[in-house]
Short mmCIF file of C-alpha atoms in Angstrom, two decimals:
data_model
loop_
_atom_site.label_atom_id
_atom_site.label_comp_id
_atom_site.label_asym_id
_atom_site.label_seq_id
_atom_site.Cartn_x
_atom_site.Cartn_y
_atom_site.Cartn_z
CA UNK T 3 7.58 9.22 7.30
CA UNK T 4 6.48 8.32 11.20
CA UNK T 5 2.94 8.30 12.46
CA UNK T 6 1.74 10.31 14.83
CA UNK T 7 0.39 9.10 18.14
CA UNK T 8 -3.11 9.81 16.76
CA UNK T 9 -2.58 7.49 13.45
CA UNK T 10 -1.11 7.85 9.86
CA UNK T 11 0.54 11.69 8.82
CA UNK T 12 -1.64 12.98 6.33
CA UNK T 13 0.02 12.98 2.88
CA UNK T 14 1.97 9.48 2.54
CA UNK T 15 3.53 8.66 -0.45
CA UNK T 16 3.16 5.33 -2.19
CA UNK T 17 6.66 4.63 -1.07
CA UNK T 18 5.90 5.25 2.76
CA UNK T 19 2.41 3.01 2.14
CA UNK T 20 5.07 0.23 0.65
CA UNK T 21 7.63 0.53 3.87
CA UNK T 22 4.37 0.38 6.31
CA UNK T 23 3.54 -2.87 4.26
CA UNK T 24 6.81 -3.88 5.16
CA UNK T 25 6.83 -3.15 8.52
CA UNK T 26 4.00 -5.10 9.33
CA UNK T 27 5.00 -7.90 7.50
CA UNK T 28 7.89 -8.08 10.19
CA UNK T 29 6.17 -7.49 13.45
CA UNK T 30 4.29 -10.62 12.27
CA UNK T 31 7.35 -13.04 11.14
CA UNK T 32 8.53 -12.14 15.11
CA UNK T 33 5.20 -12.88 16.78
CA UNK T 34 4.92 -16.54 14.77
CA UNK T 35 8.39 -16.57 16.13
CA UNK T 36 7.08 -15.65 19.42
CA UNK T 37 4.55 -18.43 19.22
CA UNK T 38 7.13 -21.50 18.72
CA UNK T 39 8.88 -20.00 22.17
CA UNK T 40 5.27 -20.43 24.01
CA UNK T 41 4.79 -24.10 22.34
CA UNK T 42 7.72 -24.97 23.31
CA UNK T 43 7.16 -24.11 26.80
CA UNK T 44 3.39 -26.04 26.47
CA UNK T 45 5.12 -29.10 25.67
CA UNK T 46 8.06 -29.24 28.84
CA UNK T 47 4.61 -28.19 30.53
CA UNK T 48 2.35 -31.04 29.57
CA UNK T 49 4.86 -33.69 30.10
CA UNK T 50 4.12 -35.59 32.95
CA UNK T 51 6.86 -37.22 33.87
CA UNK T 52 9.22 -34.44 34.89
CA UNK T 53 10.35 -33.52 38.23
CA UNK T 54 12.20 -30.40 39.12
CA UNK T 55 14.25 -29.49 42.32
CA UNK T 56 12.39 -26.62 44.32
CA UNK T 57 14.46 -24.08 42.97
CA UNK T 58 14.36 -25.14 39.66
CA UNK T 59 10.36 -24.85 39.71
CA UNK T 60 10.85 -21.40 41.16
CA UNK T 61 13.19 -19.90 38.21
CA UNK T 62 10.58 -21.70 35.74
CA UNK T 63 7.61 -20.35 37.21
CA UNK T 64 9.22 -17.32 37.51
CA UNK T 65 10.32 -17.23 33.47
CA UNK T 66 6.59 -18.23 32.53
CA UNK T 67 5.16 -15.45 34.57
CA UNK T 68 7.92 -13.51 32.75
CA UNK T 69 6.30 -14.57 29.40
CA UNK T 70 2.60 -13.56 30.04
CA UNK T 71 3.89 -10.45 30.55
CA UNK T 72 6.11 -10.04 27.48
CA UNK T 73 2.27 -11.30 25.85
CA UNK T 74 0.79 -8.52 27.31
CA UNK T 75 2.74 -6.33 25.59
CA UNK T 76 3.04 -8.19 22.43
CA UNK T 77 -0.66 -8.32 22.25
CA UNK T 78 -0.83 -4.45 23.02
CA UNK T 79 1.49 -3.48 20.05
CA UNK T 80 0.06 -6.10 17.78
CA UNK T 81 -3.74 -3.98 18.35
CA UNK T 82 -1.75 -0.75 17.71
CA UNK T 83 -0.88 -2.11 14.46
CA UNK T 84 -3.91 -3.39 13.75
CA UNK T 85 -5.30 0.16 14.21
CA UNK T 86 -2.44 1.78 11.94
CA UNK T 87 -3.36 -0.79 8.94
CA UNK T 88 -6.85 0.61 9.38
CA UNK T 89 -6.01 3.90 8.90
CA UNK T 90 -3.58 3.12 6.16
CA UNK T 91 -6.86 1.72 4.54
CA UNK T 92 -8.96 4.96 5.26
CA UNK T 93 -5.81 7.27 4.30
CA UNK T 94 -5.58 5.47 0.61
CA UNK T 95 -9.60 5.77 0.36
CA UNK T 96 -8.91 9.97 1.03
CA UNK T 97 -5.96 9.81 -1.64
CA UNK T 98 -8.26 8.02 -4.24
CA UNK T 99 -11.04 11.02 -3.72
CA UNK T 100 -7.60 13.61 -3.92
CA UNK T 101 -6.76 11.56 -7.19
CA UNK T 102 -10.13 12.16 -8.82
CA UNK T 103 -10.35 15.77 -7.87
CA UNK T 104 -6.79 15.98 -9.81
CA UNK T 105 -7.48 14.34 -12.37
CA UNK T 106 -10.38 16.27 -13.32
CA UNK T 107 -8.54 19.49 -12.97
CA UNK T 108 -5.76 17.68 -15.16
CA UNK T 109 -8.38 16.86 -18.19
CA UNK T 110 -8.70 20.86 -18.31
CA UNK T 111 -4.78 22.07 -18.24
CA UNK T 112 -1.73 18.95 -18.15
CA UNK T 113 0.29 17.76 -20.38
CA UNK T 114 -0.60 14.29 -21.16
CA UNK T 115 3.43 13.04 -22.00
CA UNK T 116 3.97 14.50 -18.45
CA UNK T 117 1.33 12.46 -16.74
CA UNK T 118 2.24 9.37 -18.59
CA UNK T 119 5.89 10.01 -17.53
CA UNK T 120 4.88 10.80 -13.96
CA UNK T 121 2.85 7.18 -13.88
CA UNK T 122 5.75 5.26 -15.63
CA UNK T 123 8.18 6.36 -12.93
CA UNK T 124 5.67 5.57 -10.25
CA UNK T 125 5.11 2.12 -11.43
CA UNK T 126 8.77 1.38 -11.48
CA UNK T 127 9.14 2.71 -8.35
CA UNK T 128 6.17 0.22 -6.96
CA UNK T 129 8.02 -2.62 -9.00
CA UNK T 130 11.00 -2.49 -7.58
CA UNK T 131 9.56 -1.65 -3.69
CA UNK T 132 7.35 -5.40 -4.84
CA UNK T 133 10.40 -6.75 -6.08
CA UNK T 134 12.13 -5.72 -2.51
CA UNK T 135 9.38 -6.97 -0.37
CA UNK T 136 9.47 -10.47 -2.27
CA UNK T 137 13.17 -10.81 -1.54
CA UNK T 138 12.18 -9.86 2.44
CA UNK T 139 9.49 -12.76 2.43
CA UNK T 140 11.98 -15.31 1.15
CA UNK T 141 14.84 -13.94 3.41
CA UNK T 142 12.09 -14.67 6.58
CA UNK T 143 11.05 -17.57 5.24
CA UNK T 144 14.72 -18.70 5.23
CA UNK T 145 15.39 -17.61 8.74
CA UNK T 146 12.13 -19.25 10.21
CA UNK T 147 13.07 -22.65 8.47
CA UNK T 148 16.37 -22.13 10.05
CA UNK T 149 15.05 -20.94 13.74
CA UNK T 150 12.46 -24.08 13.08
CA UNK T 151 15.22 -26.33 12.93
CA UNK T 152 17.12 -24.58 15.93
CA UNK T 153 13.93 -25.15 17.83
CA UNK T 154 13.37 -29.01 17.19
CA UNK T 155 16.72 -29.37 18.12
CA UNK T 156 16.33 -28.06 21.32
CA UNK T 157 13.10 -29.70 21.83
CA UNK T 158 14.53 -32.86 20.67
CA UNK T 159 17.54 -32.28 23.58
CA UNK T 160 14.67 -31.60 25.91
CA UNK T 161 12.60 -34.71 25.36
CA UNK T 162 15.67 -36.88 25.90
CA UNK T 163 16.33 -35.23 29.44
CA UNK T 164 12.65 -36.00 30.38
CA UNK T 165 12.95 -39.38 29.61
CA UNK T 166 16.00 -39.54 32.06
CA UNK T 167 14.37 -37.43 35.17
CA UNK T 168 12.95 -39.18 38.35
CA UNK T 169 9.32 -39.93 39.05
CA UNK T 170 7.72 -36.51 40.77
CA UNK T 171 7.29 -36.56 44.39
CA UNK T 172 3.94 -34.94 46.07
CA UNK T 173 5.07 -31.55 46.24
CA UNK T 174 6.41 -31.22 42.98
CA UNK T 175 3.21 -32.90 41.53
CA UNK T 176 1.65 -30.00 43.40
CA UNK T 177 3.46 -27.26 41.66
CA UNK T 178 3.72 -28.92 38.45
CA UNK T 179 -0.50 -28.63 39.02
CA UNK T 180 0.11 -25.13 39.41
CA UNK T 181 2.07 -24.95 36.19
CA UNK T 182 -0.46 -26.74 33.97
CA UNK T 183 -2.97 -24.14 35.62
CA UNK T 184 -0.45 -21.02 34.08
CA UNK T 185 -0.18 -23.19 31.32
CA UNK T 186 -3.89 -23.24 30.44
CA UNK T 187 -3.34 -19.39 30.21
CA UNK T 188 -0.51 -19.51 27.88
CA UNK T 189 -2.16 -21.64 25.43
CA UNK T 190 -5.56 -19.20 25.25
CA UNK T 191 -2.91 -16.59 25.07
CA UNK T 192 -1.06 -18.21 22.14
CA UNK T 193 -4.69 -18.34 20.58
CA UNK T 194 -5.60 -15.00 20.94
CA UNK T 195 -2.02 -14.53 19.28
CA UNK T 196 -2.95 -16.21 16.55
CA UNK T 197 -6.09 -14.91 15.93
CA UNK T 198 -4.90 -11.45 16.25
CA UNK T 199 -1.99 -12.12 13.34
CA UNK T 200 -4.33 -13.74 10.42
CA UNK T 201 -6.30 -10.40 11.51
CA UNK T 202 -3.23 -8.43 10.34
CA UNK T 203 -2.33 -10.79 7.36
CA UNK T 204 -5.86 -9.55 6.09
CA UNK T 205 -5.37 -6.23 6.82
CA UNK T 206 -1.99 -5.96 4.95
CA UNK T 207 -3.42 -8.10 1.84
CA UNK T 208 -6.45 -5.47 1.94
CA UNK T 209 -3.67 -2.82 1.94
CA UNK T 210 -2.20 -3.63 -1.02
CA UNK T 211 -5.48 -4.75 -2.67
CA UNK T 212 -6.45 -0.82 -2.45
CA UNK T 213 -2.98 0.24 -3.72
CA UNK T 214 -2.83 -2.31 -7.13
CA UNK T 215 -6.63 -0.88 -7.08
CA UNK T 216 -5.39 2.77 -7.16
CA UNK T 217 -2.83 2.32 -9.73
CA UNK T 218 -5.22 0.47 -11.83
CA UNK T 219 -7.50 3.71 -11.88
CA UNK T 220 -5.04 6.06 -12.47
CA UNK T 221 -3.40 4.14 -15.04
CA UNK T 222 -7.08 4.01 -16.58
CA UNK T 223 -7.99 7.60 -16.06
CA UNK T 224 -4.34 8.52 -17.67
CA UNK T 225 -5.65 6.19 -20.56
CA UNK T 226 -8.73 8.55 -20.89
CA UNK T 227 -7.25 11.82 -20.24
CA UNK T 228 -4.53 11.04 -23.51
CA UNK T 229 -7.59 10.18 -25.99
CA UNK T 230 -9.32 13.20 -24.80
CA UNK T 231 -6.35 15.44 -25.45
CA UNK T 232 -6.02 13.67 -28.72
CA UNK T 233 -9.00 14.56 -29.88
CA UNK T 234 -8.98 18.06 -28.53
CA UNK T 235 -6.19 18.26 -30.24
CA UNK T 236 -7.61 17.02 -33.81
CA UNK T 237 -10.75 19.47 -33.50
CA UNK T 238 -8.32 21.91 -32.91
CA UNK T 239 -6.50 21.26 -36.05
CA UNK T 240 -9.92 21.17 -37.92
CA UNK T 241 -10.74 24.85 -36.61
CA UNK T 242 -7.31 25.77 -37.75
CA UNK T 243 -8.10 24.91 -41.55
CA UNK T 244 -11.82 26.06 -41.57
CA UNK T 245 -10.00 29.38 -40.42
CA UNK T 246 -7.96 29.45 -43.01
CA UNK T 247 -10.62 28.74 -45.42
CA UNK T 248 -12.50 31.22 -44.00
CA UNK T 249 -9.69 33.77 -44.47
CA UNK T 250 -9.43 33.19 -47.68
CA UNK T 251 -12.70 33.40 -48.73
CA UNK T 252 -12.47 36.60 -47.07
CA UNK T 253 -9.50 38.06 -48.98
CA UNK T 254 -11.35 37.13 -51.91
CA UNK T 255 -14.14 38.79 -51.75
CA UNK T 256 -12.08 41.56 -50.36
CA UNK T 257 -10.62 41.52 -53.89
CA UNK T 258 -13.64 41.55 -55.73
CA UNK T 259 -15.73 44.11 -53.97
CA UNK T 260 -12.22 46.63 -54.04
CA UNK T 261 -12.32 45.95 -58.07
CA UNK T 262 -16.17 46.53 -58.19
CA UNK T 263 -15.38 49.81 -56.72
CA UNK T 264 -12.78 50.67 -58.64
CA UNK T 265 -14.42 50.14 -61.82
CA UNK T 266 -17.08 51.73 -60.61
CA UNK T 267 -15.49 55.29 -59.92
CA UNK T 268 -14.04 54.90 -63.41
CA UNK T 269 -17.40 54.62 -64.83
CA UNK T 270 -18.43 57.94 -62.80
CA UNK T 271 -15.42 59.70 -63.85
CA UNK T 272 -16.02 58.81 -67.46
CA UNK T 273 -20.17 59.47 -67.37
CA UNK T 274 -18.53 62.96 -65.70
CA UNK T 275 -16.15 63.75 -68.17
CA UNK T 276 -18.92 62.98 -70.66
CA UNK T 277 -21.35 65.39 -69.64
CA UNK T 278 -18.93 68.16 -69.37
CA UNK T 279 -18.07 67.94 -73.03
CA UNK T 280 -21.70 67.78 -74.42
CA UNK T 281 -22.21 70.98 -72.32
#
């Protein structure tokens, strides 16, 4: 299911919450990603001892200037998701109040083997979406040790080519002063970065806080809704047999009042028969 360009569709399914989980578990293993590019660049830019030709300081300047902007719009997709975890949040909070309303309704007319059935299959279903997500994390965790290693390499291959390079003349002092000036920028920007993703770490472990939360209290409120039907069920069993006893106190007395009668016409006849013969 996609969002809309005014937040969540109404009506996500656990499932959809689960990929959204997912999803923003990703856009953060590429911005830490994104960070060890920009420290990287902080440490050829703090080294004082290299010297560039002129037209190697102009396709570096030009590749940092190239990475603010690439910040820009990391930063502006990183507040969109922000704003989609929030929602997320509020949409579950709506779904709870939905669950409640159901679930009274249910106490009145479902089947309780249903429900139970319906709740089994969705906590599989969340198991094995957990069970998916866990093999995700240890898949990125794989490929950032790997891309870490990649990365010291290359820093390692960078540090030995500084040591090598020629004292800086006047004018490249100059522009490298210029580059520590971009590079004060880049490091408040990789700040802000970082800032911004243990924001969205919270915001997905609040996420699925409120969705173990919401299967909690319908597993509870299934819990409830079996004992009451279970005991509905038992006073309905009782009414059945105080019926029945009922009944057949009924066609007893039934009996007993029809022979009452009987005997009692039989007596008339006989007190008639009686008088006719004296007379």
């Amino acid at each position: 299911m996609q969002a809309s360009d005014n937040g969540f569709t109404e009506g996500w399914t656990l499932r959809d919450q689960a990929a959204e989980y997912s999803r923003l578990q990703q856009e953060n293993f590429n911005h830490k990603m994104r960070i060890h590019f920009l420290e990287e660049q902080l440490i050829r830019l703090n080294n004082g001892d290299i010297i560039f030709g002129s037209e190697d300081l102009q396709v570096e300047v030009a590749r940092l200037r190239s990475a603010l902007e690439e910040r820009d719009q990391l930063l502006a997709k990183q507040d969109e998701a922000t704003n989609r975890a929030t929602q997320a949040i509020e949409t579950l909070q709506k779904q709870l109040v939905e669950a409640e309303q159901t679930q009274r309704s249910i106490l009145v007319n479902s089947d309780a083997n249903a429900l139970r059935a319906e709740l089994e299959m969705i906590v599989q279903t969340s198991s094995r979406q957990v069970r998916g997500l866990e093999v995700q994390l240890r898949s990125a965790k794989e490929r950032t040790e790997s891309m870490r290693k990649e990365l010291q390499y290359a820093q390692d291959n960078n540090r030995r080519n500084v040591e090598i390079a020629e004292k800086t003349k006047t004018r490249d002092l100059q522009i490298l002063q210029l580059q520590k000036s971009d590079n004060v920028k880049l490091r408040e920007e990789v700040a802000h970065v970082m800032r911004m993703n243990e924001s969205q770490d919270e915001l997905v472990a609040n996420l699925r806080a409120t969705v173990d939360s919401l299967w909690q209290r319908k597993e509870q409120e299934a819990k409830e809704h079996t004992a009451t039907l279970t005991r509905l069920y038992q006073e309905a069993v009782e009414t059945k047999v105080i019926e029945e006893q009922c009944h057949s106190e009924w066609r007893a007395s039934y009996a007993l009042l029809e022979e009452t009668r009987k005997n009692e016409v039989s007596e008339r006849a006989a007190q008639r028969r009686s008088i006719g013969r004296h007379r």
